[in-house]
C-alpha positions as CSV (number, residue, x, y, z in Angstrom):
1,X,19.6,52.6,-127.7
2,X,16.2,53.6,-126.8
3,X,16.5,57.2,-124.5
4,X,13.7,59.7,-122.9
5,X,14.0,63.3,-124.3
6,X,12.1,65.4,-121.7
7,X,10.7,68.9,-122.4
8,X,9.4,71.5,-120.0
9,X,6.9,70.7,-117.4
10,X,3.5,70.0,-118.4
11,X,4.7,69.4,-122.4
12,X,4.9,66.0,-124.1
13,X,8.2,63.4,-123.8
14,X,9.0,61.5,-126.0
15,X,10.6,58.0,-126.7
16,X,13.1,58.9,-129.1
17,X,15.2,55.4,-130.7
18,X,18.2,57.6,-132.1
19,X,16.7,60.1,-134.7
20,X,13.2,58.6,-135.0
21,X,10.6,58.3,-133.1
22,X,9.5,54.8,-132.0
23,X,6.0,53.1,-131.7
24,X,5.5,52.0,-128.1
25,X,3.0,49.1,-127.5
26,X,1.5,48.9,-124.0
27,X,0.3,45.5,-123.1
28,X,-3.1,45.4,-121.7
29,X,-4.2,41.3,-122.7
30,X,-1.3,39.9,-121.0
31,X,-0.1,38.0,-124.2
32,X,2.3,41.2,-125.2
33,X,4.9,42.6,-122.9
34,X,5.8,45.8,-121.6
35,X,7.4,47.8,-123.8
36,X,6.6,51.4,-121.9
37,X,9.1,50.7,-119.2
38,X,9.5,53.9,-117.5
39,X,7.7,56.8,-116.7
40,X,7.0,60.0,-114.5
41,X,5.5,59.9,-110.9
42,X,1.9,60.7,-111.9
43,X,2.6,61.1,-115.6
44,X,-0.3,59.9,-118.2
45,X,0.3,57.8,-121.0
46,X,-1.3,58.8,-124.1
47,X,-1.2,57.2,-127.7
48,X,-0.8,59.0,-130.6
49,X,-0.4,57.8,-133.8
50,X,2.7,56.1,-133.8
51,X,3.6,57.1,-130.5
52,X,3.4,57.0,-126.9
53,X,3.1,60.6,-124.9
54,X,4.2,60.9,-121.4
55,X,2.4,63.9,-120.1
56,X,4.6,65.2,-116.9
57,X,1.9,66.3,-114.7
58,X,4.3,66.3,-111.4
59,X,8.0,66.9,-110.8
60,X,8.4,65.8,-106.9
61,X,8.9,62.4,-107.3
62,X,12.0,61.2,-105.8
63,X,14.7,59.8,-107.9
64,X,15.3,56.3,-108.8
65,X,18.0,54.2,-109.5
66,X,18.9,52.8,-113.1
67,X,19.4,49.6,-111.5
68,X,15.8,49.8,-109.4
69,X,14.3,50.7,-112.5
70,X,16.5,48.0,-114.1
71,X,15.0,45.3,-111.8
72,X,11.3,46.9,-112.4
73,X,11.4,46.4,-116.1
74,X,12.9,42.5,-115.8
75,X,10.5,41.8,-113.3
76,X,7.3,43.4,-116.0
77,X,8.9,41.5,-118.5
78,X,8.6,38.1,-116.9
79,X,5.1,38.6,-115.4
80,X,4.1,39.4,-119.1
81,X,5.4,36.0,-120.4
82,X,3.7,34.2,-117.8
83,X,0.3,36.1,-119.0
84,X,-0.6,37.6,-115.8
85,X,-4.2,39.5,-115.4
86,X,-5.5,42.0,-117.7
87,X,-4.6,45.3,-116.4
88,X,-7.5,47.6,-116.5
89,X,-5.3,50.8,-114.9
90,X,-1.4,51.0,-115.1
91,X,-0.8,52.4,-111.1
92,X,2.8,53.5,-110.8
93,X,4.0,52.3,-107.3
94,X,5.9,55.3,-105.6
95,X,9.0,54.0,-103.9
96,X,11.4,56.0,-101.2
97,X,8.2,57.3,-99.0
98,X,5.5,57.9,-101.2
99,X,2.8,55.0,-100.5
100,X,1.4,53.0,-102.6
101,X,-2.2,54.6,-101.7
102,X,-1.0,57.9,-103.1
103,X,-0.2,56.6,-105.9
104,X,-3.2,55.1,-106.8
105,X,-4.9,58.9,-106.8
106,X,-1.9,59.8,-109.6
107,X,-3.5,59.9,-113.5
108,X,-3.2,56.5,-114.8
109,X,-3.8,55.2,-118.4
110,X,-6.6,53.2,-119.6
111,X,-6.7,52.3,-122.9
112,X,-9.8,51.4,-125.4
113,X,-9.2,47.3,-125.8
114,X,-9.7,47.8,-129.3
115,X,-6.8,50.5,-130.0
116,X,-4.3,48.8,-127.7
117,X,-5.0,45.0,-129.8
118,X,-5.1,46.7,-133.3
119,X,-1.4,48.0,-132.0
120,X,-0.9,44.4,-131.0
121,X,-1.8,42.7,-133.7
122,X,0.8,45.2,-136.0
123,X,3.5,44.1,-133.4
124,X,6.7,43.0,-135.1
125,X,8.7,42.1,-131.8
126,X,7.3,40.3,-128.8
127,X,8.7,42.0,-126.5
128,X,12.3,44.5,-125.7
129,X,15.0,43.0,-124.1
130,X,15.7,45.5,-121.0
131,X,18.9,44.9,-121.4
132,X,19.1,47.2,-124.7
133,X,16.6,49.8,-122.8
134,X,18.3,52.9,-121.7
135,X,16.9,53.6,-118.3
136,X,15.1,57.5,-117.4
137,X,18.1,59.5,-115.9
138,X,15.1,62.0,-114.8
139,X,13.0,61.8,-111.6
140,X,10.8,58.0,-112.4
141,X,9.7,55.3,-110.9
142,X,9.5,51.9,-112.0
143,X,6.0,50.4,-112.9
144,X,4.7,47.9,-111.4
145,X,3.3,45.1,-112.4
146,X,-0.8,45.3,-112.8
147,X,-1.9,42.5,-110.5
148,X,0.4,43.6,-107.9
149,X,-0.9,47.2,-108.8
150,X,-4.3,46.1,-108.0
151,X,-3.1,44.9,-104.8
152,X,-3.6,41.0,-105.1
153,X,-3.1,38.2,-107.4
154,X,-5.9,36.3,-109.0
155,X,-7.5,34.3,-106.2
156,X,-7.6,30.4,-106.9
157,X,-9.4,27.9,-104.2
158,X,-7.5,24.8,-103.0
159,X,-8.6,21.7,-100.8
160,X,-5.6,22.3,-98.7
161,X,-1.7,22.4,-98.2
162,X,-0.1,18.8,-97.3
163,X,-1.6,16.1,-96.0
164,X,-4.5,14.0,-96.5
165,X,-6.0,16.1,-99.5
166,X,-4.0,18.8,-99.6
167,X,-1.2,20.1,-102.5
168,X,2.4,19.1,-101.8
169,X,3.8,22.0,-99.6
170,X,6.8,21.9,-102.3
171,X,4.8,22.9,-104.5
172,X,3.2,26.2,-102.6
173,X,6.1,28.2,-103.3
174,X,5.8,28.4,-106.9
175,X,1.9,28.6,-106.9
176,X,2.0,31.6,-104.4
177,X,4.6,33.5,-106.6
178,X,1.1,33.5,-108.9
179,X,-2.2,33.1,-107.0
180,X,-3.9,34.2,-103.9
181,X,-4.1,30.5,-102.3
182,X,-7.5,30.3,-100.0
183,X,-8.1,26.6,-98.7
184,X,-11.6,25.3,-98.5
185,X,-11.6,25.8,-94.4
186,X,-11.0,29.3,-95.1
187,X,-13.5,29.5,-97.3
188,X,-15.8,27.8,-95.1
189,X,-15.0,29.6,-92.3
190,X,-15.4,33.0,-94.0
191,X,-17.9,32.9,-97.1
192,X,-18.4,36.1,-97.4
193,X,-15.2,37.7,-97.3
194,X,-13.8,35.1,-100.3
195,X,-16.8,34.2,-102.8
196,X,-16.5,37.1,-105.0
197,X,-12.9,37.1,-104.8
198,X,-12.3,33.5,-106.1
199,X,-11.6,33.2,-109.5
200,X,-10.1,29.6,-110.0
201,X,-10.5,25.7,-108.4
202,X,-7.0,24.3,-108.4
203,X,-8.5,20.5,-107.9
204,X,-5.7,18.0,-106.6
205,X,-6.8,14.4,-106.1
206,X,-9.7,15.2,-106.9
207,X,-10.0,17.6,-104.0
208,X,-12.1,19.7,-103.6
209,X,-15.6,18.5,-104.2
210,X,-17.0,20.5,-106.9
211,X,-21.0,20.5,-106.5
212,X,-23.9,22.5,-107.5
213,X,-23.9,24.5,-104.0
214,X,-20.3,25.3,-104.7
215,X,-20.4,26.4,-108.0
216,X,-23.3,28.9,-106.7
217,X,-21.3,30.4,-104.2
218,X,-18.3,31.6,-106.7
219,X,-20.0,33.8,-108.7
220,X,-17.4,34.9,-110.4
221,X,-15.2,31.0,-111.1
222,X,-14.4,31.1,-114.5
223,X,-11.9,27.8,-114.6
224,X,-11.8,24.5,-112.7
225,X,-8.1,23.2,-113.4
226,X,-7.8,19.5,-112.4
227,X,-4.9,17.5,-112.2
228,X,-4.3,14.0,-114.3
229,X,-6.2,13.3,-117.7
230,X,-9.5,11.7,-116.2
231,X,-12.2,14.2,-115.1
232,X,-14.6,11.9,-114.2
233,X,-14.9,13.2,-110.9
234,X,-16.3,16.5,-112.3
235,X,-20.0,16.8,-113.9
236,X,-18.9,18.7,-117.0
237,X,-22.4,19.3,-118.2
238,X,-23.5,21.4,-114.5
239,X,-19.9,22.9,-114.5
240,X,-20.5,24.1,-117.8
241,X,-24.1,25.2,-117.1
242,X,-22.2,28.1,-114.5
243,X,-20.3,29.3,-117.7
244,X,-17.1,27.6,-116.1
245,X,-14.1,26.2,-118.1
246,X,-12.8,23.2,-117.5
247,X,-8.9,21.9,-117.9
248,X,-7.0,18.7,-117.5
249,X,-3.4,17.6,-117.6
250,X,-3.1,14.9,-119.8
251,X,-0.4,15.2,-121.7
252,X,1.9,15.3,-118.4
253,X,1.0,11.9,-116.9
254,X,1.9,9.4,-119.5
255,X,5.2,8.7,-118.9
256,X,4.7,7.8,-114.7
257,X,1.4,5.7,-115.4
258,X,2.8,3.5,-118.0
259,X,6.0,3.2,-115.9
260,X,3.7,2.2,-113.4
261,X,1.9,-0.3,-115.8
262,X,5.0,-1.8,-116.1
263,X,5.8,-2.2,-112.5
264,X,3.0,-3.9,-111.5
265,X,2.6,-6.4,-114.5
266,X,6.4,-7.1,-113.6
267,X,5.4,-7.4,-109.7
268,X,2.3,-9.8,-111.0
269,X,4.5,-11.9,-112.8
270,X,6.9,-12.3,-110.6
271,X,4.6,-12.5,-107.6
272,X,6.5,-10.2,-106.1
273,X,4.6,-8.9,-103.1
274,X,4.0,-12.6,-101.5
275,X,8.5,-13.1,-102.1
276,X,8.6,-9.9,-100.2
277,X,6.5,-11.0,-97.3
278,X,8.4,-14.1,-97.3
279,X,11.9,-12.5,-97.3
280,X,10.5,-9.8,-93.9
281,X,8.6,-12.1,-92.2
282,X,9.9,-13.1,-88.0
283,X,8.7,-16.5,-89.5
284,X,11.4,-17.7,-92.1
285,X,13.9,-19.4,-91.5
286,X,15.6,-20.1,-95.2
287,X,14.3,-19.5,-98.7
288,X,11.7,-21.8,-101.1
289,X,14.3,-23.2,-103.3
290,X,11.6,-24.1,-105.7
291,X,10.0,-20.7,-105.9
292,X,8.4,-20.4,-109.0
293,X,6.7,-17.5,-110.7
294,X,6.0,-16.0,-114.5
295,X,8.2,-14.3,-117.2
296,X,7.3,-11.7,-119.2
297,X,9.8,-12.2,-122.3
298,X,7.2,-13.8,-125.5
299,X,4.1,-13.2,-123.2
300,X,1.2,-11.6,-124.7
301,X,-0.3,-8.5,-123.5
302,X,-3.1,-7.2,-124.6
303,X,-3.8,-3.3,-124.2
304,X,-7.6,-2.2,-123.6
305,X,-7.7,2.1,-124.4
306,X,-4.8,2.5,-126.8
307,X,-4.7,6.0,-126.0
308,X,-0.9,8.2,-125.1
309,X,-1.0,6.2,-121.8
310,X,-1.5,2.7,-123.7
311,X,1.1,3.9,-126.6
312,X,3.8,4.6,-124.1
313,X,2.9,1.3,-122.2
314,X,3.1,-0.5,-125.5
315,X,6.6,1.0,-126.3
316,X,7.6,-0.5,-122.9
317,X,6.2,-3.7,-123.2
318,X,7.9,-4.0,-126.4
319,X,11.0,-3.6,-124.6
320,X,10.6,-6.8,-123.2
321,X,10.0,-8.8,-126.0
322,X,6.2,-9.4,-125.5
323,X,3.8,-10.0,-128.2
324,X,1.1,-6.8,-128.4
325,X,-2.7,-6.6,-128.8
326,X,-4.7,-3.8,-128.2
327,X,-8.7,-3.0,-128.8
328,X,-9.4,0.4,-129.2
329,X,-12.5,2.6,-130.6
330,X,-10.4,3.3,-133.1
331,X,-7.8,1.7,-135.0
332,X,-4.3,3.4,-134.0
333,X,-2.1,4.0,-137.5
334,X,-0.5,1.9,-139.3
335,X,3.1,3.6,-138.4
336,X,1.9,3.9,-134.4
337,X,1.3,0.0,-134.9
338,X,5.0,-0.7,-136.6
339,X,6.8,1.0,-134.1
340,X,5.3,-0.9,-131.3
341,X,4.7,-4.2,-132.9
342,X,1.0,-4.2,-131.8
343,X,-1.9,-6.3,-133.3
344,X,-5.2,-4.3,-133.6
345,X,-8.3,-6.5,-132.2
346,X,-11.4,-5.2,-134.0
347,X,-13.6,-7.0,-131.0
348,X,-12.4,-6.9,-127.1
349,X,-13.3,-10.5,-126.9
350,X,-10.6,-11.5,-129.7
351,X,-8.2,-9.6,-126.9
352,X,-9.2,-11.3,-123.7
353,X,-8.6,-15.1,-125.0
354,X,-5.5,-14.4,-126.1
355,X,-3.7,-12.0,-123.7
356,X,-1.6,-13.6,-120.9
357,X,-2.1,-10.0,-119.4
358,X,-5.1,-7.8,-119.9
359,X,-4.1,-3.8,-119.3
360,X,-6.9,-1.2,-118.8
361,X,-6.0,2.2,-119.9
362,X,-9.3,3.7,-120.5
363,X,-11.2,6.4,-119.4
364,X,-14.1,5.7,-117.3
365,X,-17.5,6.9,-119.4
366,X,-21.2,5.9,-118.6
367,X,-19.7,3.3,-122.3
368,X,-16.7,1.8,-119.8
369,X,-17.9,1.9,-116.5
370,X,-18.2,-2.3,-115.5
371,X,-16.2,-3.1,-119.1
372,X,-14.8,-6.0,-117.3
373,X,-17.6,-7.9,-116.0
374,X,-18.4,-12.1,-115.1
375,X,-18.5,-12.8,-119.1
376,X,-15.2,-11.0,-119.8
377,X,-13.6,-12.6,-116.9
378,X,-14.4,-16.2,-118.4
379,X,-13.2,-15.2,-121.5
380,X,-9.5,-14.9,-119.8
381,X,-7.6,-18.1,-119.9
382,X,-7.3,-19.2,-116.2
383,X,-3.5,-18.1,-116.0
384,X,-4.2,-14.5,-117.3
385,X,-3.6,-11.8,-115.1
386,X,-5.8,-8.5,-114.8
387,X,-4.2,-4.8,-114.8
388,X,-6.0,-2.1,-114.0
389,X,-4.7,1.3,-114.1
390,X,-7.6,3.6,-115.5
391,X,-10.5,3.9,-112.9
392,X,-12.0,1.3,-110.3
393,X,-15.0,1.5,-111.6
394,X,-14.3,0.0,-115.0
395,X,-13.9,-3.5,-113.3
396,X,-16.8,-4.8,-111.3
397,X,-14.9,-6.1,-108.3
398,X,-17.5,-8.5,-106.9
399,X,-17.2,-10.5,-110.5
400,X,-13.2,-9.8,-109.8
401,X,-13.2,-10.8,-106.0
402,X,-15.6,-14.2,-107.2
403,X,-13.2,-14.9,-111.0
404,X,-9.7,-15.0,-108.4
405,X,-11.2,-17.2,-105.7
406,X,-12.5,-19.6,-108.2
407,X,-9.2,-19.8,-110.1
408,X,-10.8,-17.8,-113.4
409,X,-8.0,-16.0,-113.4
410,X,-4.6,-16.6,-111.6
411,X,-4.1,-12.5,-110.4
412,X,-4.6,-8.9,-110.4
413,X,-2.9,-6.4,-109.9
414,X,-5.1,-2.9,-109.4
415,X,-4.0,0.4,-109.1
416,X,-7.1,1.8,-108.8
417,X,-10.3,0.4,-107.1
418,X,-13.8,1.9,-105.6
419,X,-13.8,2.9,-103.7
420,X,-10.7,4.2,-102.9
421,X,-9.3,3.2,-100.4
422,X,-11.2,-0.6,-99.7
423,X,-12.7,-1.4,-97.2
424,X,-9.9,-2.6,-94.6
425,X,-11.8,-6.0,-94.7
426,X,-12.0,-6.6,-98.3
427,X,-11.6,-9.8,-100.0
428,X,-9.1,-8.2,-102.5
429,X,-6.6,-7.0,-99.5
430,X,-6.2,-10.5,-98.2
431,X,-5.0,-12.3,-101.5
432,X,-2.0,-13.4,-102.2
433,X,-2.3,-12.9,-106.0
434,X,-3.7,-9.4,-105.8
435,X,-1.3,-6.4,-105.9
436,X,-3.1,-3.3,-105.2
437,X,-1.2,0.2,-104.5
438,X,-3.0,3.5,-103.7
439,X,-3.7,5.2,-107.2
440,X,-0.2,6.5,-107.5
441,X,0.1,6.5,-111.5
442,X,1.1,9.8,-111.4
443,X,2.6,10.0,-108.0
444,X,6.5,11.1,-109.1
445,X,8.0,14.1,-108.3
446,X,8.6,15.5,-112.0
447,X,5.3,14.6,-113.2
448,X,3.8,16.3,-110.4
449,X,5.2,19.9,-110.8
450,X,4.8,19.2,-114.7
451,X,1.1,19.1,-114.1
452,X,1.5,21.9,-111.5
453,X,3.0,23.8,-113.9
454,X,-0.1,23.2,-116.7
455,X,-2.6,23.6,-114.4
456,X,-1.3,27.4,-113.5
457,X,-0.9,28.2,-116.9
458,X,-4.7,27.4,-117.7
459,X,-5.9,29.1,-115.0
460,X,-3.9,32.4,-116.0
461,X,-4.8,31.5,-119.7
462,X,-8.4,31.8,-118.7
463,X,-8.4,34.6,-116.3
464,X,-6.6,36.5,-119.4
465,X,-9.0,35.4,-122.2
466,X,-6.7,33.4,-123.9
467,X,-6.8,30.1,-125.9
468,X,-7.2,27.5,-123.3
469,X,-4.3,24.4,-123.5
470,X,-6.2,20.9,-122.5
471,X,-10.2,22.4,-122.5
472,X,-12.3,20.1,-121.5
473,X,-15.9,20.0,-122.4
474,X,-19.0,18.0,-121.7
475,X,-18.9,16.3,-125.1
């Protein structure tokens, strides 16, 4: 049990753990956690070999409770393993009517970066549970935590909350607990009062727009966090220009997209949307009893962009009995291949004649943008059917819209288009054998607060210098 031996007034305390006395680490990078837990009102904090001085400068502050001082210390302890802000002063926040402005004026400790990560680095324990902390019986108060200390948490810009652009309102909550959210309006509205303040984009949906005349009124953005694996929408090479990191999500989104793969080449198949308008419509008066449409079970799919979203797509088609080809830049290994029983197609062409349904999982590049084009759609036997669940503008729709009204192809079934949404007048929202839904290969609940949850740990990775999960860069 760890206790505080006090001496007189104005003399040294020291943490004593039994007979010896312990080393103390104080976290100041936000990856270690709080090990001085309790001190003094106005005491400094002072390291000394291998141990931490609390130098009692005042002896008015009220007392505390063990179990306010108890909630204090779990409450540091959690903001350190979420890796919250650098603090730069540790400002003890005065409780039972002294104000937190007077206690900004108390001494506060601020230690050299490179004594307190030499300390770090000699760190055997993470962190101490506060359970096995004995608590100050002495007049203390319970630290807070440094971003609250500071008076605000790290701002991050946002299109909006709700609907159109907006984040999901369920999902405020949680960011709030660790950001300052300001929405673009506000920004807007007040320019001044927020563009040194903002430290983060939080982009959702691609929202909000990040240009050149926004990137130069943030002078101080360090991250852009985007939601989803493609970042297409962002110019990496200006962002990067600004000295601003970029991150994605894509290890999150697999799972919904390929189940979403799956839905609509089932739908295709089965010709689902035109049985569905049959089954609603005012007009019907009984069924088709020769109805007819496609099964899946021994057809051949072929998988363009055999990347994690095309890997768990092939682990679903497989499922279902069909036969697997995939083109890739690369050549997936051998043991990826056994356990999805896919064929590798050195040349795309090779793909597209034999496929009964062509998927596209790939990324759109300046290399894919119009992959799919009049030649590849001729290539397609004339009772293929085209998925596309990667970006609009891999496809070019006018060679699409002309391919299914000639009977090139027999259907399609898009996901994405461009732009997005048609034009309420398109050809491709009047076909019977086109399926298209509104970009929603990510759009479940659990996926979303998975890439919620990714995006805020990037952005508090960044602000704290850490190692960045998902960095994107212009290459």
């Amino acid at each position: 049990m760890m206790e505080f031996v006090e001496s007189q007034k104005g003399k040294p305390i020291l943490l004593k753990d039994g007979y010896r006395y312990r080393k103390v680490r104080i976290n100041v990078d936000g990856s270690a956690s709080w090990l001085c837990l309790v001190t003094f009102c106005g005491g400094r904090l002072r390291l000394q070999g291998e141990t931490v001085l609390i130098v009692s400068e005042h002896n008015h502050a009220p007392d505390v409770s063990k179990n306010e001082a108890l909630r204090s210390v779990v409450e540091m302890r959690r903001r350190a393993e979420l890796g919250m802000e650098k603090p730069r002063q540790i400002i003890q926040e005065c409780t039972n009517g002294i104000s937190l402005e007077a206690a900004v004026h108390l001494p506060a400790y601020v230690a050299s970066q490179r004594a307190i990560e030499r300390r770090r680095r000699r760190a055997r324990h993470p962190y101490v549970d506060p359970r096995s902390v004995g608590i100050c019986t002495s007049p203390c108060l319970p630290i807070a935590s440094p971003v609250e200390a500071m008076g605000e948490l790290p701002v991050v810009l946002i299109q909006g909350i709700g609907d159109p652009d907006g984040i999901a309102e369920e999902h405020v909550p949680f960011l709030k607990k660790n950001f300052s959210l300001v929405t673009m309006k506000e920004l807007t509205e007040n320019r001044q009062h927020f563009r040194e303040k903002i430290r983060a984009v939080y982009v959702w949906e691609t929202k909000p727009v990040i240009d050149r005349e926004l990137l130069q009124n943030l002078p101080n953005l360090k991250v852009i966090a985007s939601a989803g694996a493609g970042v297409d929408h962002l110019a990496l090479d200006l962002i990067s220009s600004f000295g601003v990191k970029v991150t994605n999500t894509p290890l999150e989104v697999s799972n919904a997209t390929a189940d979403l793969a799956m839905t609509l080449l089932l739908a295709s198949a089965r010709n689902l949307q035109e049985a569905i308008q049959i089954a609603v419509s005012s007009d019907t008066q009984q069924f088709f009893s020769n109805w007819m449409a496609d099964e899946v079970t021994g057809a051949t799919l072929g998988i363009i962009g055999m990347g994690r979203v095309g890997l768990k797509v092939a682990q679903r088609a497989k499922a279902f009995e069909m036969k697997i080809l995939y083109h890739n830049r690369n050549q997936r290994k051998e043991e990826d291949e056994r356990a999805v029983g896919a064929t590798y197609c050195a040349k795309m062409e090779d793909l597209l004649q034999q496929s009964d349904f062509v998927m596209l999982v790939v990324n759109l590049t300046p290399e894919t943008c119009k992959l799919i084009g009049e030649r590849e759609l001729q290539l397609m036997k004339p009772t293929a059917t085209l998925i596309n669940i990667s970006r609009g503008g891999v496809v070019d729709q006018d060679a699409l819209v002309e391919a299914l009204q000639n009977g090139v192809i027999k259907a399609a079934a898009l996901d994405v288009t461009y732009p997005e949404p048609l034009p309420r007048a398109h050809p491709l929202l009047r076909m019977k054998n086109v399926i298209v839904t509104p970009h929603i290969g990510t759009a479940t609940h659990n996926t979303c607060r998975l890439m919620m949850q990714n995006m805020t740990k990037s952005i508090l990775a960044v602000l704290n210098g850490h190692r960045i999960p998902n960095e994107v860069t212009s290459n």
